PDB file of C-alpha atoms in Angstrom:
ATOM      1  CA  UNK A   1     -22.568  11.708   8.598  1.00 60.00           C
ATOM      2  CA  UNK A   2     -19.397  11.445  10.969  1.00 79.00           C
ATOM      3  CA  UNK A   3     -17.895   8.767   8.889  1.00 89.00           C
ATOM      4  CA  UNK A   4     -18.816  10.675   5.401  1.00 92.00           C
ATOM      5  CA  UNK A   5     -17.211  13.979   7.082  1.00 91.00           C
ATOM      6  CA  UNK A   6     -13.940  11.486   8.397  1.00 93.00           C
ATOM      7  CA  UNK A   7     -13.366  10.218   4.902  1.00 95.00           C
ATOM      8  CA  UNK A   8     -13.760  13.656   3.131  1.00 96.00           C
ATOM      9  CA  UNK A   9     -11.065  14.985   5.126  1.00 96.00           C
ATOM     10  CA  UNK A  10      -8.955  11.948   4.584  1.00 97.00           C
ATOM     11  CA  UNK A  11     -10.029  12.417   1.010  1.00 96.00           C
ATOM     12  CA  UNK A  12      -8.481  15.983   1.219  1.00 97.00           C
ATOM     13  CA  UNK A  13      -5.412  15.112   2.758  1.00 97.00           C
ATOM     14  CA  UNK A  14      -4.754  13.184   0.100  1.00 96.00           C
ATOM     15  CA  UNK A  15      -4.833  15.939  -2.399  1.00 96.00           C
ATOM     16  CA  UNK A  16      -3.001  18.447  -0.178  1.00 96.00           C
ATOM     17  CA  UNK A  17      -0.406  16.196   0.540  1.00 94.00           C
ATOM     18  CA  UNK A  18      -0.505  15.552  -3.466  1.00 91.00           C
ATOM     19  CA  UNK A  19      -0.180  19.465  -3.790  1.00 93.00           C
ATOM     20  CA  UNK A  20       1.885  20.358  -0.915  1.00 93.00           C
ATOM     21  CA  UNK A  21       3.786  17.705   0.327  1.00 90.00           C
ATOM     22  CA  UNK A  22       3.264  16.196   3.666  1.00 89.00           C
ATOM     23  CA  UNK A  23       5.084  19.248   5.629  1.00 89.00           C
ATOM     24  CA  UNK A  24       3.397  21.974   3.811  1.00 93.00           C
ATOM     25  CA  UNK A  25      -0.106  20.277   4.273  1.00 95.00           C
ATOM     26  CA  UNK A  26      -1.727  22.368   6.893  1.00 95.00           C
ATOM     27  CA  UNK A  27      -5.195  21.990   9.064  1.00 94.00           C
ATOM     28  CA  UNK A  28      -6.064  25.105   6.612  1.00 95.00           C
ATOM     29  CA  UNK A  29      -4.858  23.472   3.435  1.00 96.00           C
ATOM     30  CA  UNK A  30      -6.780  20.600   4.268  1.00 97.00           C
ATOM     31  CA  UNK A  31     -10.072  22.007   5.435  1.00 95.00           C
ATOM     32  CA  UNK A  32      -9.926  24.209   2.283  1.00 95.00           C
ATOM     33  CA  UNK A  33      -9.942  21.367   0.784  1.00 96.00           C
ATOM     34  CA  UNK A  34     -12.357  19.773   2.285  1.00 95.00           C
ATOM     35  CA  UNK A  35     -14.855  22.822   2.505  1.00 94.00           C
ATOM     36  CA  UNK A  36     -14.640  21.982   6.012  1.00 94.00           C
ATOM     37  CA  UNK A  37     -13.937  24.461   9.179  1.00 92.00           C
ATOM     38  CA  UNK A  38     -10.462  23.855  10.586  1.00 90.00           C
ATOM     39  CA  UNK A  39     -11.530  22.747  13.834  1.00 92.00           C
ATOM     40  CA  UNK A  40     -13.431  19.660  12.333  1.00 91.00           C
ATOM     41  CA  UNK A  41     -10.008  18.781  11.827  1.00 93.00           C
ATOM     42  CA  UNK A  42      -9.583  18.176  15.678  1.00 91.00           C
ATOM     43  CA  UNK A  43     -12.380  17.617  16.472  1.00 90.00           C
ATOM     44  CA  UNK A  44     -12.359  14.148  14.626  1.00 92.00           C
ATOM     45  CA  UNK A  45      -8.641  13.398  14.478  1.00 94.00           C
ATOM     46  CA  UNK A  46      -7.365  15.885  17.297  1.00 94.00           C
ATOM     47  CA  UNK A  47      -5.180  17.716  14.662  1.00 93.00           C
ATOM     48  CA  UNK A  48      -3.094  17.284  11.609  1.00 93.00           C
ATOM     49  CA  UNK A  49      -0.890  14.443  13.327  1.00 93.00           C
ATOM     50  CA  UNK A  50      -4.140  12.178  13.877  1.00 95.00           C
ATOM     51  CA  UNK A  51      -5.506  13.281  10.659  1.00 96.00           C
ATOM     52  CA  UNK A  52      -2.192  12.288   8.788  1.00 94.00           C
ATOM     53  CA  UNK A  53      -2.162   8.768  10.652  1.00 95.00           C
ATOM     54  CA  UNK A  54      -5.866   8.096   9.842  1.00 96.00           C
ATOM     55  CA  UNK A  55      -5.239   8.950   6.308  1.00 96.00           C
ATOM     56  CA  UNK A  56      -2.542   6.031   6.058  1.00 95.00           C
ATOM     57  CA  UNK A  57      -4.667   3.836   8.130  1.00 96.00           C
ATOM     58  CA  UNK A  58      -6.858   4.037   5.475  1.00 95.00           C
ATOM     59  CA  UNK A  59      -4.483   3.861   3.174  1.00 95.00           C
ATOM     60  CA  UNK A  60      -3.463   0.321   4.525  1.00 95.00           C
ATOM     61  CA  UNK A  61      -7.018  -0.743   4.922  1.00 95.00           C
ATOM     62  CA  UNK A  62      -7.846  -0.205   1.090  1.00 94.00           C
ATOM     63  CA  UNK A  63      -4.661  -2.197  -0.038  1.00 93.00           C
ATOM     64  CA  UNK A  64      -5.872  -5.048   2.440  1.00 93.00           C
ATOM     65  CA  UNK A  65      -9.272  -4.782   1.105  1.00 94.00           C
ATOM     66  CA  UNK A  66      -8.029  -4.959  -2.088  1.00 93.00           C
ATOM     67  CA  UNK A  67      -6.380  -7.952  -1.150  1.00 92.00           C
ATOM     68  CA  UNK A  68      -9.471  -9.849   0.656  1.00 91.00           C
ATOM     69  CA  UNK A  69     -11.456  -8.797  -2.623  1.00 90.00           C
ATOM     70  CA  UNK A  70      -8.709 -10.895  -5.205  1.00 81.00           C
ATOM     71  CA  UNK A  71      -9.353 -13.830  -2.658  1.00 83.00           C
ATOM     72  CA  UNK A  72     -13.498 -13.655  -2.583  1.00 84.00           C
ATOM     73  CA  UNK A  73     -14.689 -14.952  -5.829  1.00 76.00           C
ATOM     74  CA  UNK A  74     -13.347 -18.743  -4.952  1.00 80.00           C
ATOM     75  CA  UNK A  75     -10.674 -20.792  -3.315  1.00 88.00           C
ATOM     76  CA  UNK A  76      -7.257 -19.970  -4.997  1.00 92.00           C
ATOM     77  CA  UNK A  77      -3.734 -22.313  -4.834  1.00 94.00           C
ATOM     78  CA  UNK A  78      -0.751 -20.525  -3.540  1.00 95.00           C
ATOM     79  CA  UNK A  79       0.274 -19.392  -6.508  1.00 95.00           C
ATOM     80  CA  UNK A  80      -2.871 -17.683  -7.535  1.00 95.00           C
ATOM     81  CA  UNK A  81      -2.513 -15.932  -4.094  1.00 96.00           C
ATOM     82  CA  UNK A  82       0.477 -14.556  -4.433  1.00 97.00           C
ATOM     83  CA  UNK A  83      -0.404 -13.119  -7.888  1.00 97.00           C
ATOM     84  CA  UNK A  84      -3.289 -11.385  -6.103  1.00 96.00           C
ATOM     85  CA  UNK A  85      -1.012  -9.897  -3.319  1.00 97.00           C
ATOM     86  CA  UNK A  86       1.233  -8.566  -6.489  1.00 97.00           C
ATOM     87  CA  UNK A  87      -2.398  -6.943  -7.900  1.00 96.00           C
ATOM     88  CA  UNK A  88      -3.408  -5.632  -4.489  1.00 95.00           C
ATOM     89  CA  UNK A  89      -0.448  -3.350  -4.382  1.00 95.00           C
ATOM     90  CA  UNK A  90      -0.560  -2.614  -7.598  1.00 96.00           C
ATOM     91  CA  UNK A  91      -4.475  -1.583  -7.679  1.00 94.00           C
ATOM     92  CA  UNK A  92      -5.642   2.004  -9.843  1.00 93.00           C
ATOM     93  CA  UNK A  93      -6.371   3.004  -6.370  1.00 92.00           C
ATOM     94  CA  UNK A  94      -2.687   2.934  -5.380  1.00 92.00           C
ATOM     95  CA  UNK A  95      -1.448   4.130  -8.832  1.00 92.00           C
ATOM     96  CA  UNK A  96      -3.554   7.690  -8.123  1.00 92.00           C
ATOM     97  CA  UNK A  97      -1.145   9.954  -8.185  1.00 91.00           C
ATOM     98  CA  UNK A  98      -2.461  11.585  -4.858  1.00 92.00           C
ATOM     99  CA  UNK A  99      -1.973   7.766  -2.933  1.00 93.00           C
ATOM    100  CA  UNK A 100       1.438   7.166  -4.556  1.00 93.00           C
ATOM    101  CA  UNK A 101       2.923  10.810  -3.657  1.00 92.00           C
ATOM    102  CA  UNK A 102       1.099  10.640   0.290  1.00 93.00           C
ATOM    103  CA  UNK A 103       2.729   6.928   0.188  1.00 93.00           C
ATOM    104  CA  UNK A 104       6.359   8.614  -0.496  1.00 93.00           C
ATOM    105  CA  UNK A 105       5.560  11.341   1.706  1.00 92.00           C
ATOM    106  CA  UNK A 106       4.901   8.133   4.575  1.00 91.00           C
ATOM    107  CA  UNK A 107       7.674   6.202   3.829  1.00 92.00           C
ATOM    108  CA  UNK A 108      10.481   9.451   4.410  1.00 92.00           C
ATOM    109  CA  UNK A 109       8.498  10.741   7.251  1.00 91.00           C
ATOM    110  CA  UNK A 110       8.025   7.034   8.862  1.00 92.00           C
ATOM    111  CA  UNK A 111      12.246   7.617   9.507  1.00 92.00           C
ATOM    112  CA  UNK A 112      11.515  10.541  11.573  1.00 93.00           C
ATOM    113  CA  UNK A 113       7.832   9.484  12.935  1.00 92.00           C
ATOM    114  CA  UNK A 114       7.834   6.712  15.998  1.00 95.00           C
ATOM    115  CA  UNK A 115       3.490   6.330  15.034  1.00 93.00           C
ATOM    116  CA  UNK A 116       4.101   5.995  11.213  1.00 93.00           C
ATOM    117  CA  UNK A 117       6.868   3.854  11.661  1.00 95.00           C
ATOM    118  CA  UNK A 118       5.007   1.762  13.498  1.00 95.00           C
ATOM    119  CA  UNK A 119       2.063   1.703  10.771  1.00 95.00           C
ATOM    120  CA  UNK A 120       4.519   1.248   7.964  1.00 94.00           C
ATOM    121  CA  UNK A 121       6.156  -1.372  10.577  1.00 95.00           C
ATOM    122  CA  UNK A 122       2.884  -3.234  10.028  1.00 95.00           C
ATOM    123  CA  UNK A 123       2.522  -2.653   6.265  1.00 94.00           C
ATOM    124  CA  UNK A 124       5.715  -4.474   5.727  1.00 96.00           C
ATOM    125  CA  UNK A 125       4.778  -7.335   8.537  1.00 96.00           C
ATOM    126  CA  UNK A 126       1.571  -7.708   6.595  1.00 96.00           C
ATOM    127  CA  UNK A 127       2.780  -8.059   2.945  1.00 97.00           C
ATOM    128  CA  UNK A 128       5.450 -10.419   4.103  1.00 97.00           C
ATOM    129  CA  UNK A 129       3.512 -12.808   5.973  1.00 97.00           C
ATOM    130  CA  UNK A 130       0.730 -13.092   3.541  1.00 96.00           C
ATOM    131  CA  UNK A 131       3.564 -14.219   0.878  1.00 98.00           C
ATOM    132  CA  UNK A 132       4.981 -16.051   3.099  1.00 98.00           C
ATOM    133  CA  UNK A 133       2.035 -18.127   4.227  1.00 97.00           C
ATOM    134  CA  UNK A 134       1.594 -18.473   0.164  1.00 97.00           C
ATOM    135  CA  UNK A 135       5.180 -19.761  -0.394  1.00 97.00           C
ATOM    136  CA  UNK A 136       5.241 -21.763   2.603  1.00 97.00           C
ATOM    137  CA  UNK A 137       2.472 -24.003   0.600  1.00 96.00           C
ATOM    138  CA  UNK A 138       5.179 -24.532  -1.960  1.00 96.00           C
ATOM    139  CA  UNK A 139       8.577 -24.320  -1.188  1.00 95.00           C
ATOM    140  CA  UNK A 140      10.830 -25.621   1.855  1.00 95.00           C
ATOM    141  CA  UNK A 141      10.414 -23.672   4.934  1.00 94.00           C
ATOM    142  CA  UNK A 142      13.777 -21.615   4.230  1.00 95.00           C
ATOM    143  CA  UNK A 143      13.438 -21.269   0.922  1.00 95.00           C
ATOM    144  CA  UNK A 144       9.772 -19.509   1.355  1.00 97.00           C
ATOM    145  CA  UNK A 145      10.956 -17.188   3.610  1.00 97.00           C
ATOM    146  CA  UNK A 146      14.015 -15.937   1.289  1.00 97.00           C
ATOM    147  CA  UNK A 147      11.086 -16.120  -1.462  1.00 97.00           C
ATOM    148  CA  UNK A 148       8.641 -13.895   0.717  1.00 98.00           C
ATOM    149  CA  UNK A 149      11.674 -11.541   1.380  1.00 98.00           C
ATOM    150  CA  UNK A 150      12.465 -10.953  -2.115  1.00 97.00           C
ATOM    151  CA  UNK A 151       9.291 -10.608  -3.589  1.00 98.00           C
ATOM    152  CA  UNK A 152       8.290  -8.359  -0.898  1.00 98.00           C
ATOM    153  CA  UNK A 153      11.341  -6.636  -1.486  1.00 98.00           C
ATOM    154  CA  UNK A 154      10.420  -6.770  -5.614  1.00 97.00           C
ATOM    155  CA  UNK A 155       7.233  -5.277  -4.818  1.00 97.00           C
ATOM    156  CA  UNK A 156       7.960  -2.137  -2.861  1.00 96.00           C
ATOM    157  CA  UNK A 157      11.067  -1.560  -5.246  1.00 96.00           C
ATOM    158  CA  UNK A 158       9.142  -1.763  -8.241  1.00 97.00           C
ATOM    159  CA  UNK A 159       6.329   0.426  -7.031  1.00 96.00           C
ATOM    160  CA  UNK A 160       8.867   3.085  -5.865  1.00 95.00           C
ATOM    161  CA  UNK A 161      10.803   3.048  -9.151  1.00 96.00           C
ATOM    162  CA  UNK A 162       7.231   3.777 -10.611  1.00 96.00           C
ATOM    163  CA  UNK A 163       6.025   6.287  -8.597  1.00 94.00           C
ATOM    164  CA  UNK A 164       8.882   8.277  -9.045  1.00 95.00           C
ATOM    165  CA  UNK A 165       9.009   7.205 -12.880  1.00 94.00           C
ATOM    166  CA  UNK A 166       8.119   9.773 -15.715  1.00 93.00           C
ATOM    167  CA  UNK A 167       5.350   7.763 -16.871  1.00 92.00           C
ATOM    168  CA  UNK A 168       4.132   6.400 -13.259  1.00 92.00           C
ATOM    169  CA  UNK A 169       0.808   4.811 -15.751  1.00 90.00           C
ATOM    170  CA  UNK A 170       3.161   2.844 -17.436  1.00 93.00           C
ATOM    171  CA  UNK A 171       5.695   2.090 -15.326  1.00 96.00           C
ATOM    172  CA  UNK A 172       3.233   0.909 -12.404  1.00 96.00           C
ATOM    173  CA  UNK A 173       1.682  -1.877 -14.875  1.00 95.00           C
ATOM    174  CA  UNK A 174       5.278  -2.951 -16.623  1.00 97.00           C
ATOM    175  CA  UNK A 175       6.051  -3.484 -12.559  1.00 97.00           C
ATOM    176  CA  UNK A 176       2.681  -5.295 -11.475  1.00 97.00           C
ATOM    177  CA  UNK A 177       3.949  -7.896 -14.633  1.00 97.00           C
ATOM    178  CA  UNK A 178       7.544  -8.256 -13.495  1.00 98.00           C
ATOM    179  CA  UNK A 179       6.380  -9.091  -9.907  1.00 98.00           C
ATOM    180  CA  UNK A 180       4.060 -11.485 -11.616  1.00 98.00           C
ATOM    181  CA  UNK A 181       7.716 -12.887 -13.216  1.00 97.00           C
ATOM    182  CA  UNK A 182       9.871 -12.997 -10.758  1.00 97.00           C
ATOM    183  CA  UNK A 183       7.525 -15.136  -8.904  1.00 97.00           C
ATOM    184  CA  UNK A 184       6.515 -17.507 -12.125  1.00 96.00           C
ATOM    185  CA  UNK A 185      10.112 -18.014 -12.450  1.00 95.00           C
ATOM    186  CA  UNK A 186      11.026 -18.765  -8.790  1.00 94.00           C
ATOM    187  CA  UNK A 187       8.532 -21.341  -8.594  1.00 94.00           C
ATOM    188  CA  UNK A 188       9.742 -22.922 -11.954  1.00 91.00           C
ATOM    189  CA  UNK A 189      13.077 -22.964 -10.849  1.00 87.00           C
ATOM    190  CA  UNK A 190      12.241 -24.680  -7.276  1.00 78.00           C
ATOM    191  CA  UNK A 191       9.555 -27.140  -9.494  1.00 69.00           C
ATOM    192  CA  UNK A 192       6.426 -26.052  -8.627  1.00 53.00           C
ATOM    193  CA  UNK A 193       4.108 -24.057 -10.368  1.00 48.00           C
TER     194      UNK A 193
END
C-alpha cells in the first residue's frame, strides 16, 4: 500500500508539473491530484523537495529499466547495444508529454538545485559510460570516448529539440532514427559495423 500511495503521488507530480510547471507545483496541487491529503506528501517524501527528487529518481530508474529490458531477450554485440541505449531514451514512456515537460523542468532547475544536479550529474555519468563501454568494444580507446561524447551529446540534443518541437510525436521518433545514424555512420567510417 505504501509503495502504491509513493508512486501515485509521483504519478501526480508528474501531471502537476505537466500543468503547472515545476515552481507552481504545490503540496496542494499535487495531493489534489493525487486525491491524497497534503500531509501524505511529508509524510512519505518530507515535502515537495523530497517528493520532486523521488519523482526524477524514478524518472531515471524507468529509463535504466528500459535499458536492462532492450538487453534481456539475448546477448547483443556492441553495436546492437548502443542502438538499445538510443531506444531507452527514446521510450513512449519518455515521449509522455508529462515526463518530457518534468524532464525540462529538471534540467533548468538542476542549475539552481545542488540535489538535482547531482541526480542529473548521474544521468549524464550513466548514459555516457554505458556508450562508452559499447564503443570501447569497437573503436580505439580515444576514439570511443569522443564517440560516447557525441552520441551522448546527439541524444540529449535531439530529445530536447523534440520536446520542445511542435509535433514532439514526430519529432521524438525522426530523432530516435538519427541517433540510430549518426552511430551507423561512425562505425562505418572507423570500419566496423
Amino acid at each position: 500500500m505504501q509503495s502504491q500511495r509513493r508512486l501515485e503521488l509521483i504519478n501526480a507530480t508528474l501531471e502537476s508539473v505537466a500543468l503547472h510547471g515545476l515552481q507552481n507545483s504545490t503540496i496542494i496541487t499535487i495531493s489534489k491530484l493525487a486525491g491524497m491529503s497534503s500531509g501524505i506528501i511529508s509524510h512519505y517524501f518530507g515535502g515537495k523537495q523530497g517528493l520532486i527528487e523521488a519523482t526524477i529518481k524514478h524518472l531515471l530508474e524507468q529509463l535504466k529499466q528500459a535499458l536492462l529490458e532492450g538487453m534481456r531477450d539475448k546477448p547483443l554485440t556492441a553495436s546492437e547495444r548502443l542502438f538499445k541505449i538510443v531506444e531507452a531514451n527514446f521510450t513512449q514512456l519518455q515521449r509522455t508529454a508529462s515526463v518530457y515537460q518534468t524532464w525540462l523542468c529538471f534540467w533548468a532547475q538542476a542549475m539552481h538545485d545542488p540535489a538535482l544536479a547531482r541526480l542529473q550529474h548521474i544521468n549524464s555519468a550513466r548514459l555516457y559510460s554505458n556508450l562508452r563501454y559499447s564503443f570501447a568494444e569497437l573503436l580505439p580507446k580515444e576514439q570511443a570516448t569522443v564517440a560516447a561524447q557525441q552520441t551522448a551529446a546527439m541524444i540529449d540534443g535531439f530529445w530536447l529539440r523534440s520536446a520542445l518541437s511542435v509535433e514532439p510525436t514526430e519529432a521524438f521518433s525522426q530523432a530516435e532514427h538519427l541517433c540510430k545514424c549518426f552511430i551507423e555512420n561512425l562505425l562505418q567510417q572507423h570500419g566496423d559495423n
